[in-house]
Structure formats: structure tokens, C-alpha cells
C-alpha positions as CSV (number, residue, x, y, z in Angstrom):
1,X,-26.2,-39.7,7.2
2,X,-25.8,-39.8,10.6
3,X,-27.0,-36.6,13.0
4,X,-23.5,-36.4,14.6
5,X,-21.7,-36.0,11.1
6,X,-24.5,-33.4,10.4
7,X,-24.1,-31.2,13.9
8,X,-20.0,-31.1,13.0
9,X,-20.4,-30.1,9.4
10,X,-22.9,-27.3,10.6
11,X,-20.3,-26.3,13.4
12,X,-17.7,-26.5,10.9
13,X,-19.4,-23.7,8.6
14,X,-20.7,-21.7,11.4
15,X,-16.7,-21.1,13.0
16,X,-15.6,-20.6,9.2
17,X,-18.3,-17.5,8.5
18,X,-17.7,-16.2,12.6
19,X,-13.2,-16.0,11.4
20,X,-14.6,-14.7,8.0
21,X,-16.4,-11.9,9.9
22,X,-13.5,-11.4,12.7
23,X,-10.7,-11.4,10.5
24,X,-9.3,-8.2,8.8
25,X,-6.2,-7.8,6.8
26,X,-4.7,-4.0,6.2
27,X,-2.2,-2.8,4.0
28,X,0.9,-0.9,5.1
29,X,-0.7,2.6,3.5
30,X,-4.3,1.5,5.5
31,X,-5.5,2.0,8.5
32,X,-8.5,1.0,10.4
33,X,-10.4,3.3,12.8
34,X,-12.3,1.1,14.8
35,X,-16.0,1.6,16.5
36,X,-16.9,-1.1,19.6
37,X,-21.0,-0.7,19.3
38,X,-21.1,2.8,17.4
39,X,-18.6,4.6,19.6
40,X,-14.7,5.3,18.6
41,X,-12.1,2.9,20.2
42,X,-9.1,2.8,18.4
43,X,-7.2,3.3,15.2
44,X,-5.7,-0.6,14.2
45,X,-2.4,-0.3,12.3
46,X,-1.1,-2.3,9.6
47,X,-1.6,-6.4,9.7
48,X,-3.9,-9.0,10.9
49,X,-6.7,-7.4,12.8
50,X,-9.1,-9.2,14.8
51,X,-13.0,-7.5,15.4
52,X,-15.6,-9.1,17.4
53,X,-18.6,-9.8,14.9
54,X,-21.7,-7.9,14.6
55,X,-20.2,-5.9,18.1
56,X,-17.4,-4.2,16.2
57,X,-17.0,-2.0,13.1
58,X,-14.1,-1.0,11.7
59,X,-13.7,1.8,8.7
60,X,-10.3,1.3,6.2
61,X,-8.4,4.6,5.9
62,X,-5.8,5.2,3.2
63,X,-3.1,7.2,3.8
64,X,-1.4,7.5,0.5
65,X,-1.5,10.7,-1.7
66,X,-4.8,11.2,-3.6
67,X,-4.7,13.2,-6.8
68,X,-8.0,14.7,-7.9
69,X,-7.7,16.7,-11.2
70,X,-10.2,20.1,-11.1
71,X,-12.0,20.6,-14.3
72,X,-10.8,23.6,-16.4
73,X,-12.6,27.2,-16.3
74,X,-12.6,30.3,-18.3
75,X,-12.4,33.1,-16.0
76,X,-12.0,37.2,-16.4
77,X,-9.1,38.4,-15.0
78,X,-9.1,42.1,-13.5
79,X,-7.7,43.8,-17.2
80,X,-10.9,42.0,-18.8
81,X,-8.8,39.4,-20.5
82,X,-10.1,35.7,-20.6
83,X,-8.0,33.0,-19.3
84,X,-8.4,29.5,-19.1
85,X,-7.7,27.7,-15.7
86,X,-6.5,24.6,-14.6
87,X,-5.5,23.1,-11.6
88,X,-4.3,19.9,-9.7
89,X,-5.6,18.6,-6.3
90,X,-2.5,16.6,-3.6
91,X,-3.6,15.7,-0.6
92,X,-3.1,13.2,2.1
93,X,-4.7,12.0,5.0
94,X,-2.4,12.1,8.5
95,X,-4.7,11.3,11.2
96,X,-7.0,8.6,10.5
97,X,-9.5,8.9,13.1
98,X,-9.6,12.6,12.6
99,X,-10.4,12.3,9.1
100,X,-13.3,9.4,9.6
101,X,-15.0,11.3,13.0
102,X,-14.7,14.8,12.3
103,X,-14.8,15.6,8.6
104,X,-17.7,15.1,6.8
């Protein structure tokens, strides 16, 4: 096998893992908050997103409504009666840098 043949085949899988590492697709209900060397630079919307490997970082978001079921308790109410409760967690996230950078 030739050398030349060799140096294209190796350049050939070198560009295809540097687009596999650039290349980011998000959902309509994602978002991307982006970091450029560990600080904040941007929240990416919805669609192709291109990073710059290994410089760039980006975190996915999702903005749709998370349910999160709270386990039952038994609890005394103030007339020293026992009652069982149960309760259901909505929420959704608004601002996605917000929610990545300031809550923990």
C-alpha cells in the first residue's frame, strides 16, 4: 500500500472524529448553554450547533415539564388524627442558563 493512500485514509478519519466532536443536534424542547474554555458564552437554541473541539463545552437543557412523584407520609395533624399524604411535583425550566450556572 502506498504512503500517499495511507496519509489520506488517516486524514479522512481524523476530519470525520473532529465533525463528530463539533457537531451537535438539539431538539425543539432543548437547549444548549454553552461554556468557551470554562466560562459561560451563550445559550444555542434549537438545530444544528457547531462547538469548537476540546475548546468548547456545551450542557443540553430540557425545557419540557418534569413530573416527579413525592413518596407518601403519615403525618399528625393538629386534632391528633393520622393522615396519609401524597403529593405530585410540576415543574419547568424557563431560563436555561439560569438553571445550569446558578442552581445547584
Amino acid at each position: 500500500m502506498n504512503i500517499g493512500y495511507v496519509a489520506y485514509l488517516l486524514l479522512a478519519v481524523l476530519v470525520v472524529i473532529f465533525l463528530s466532536a463539533a457537531i451537535r443536534i438539539l431538539r425543539e424542547y432543548q437547549r444548549g448553554v454553552v461554556f468557551t474554555l470554562g466560562r459561560f458564552t451563550g445559550v444555542k437554541g434549537p438545530g444544528l450547533i457547531i462547538l469548537v473541539p476540546f475548546v468548547q463545552q456545551m450542557v443540553k437543557v430540557d425545557l419540557r415539564v418534569v413530573v416527579q412523584d413525592v413518596p407518601p407520609q403519615d403525618v399528625i395533624s393538629r386534632d391528633n388524627v393520622s393522615v396519609k399524604v401524597n403529593a405530585v411535583l410540576y415543574f419547568r425550566i424557563v431560563d436555561a442558563e439560569r438553571a445550569v450556572i446558578q442552581v445547584e
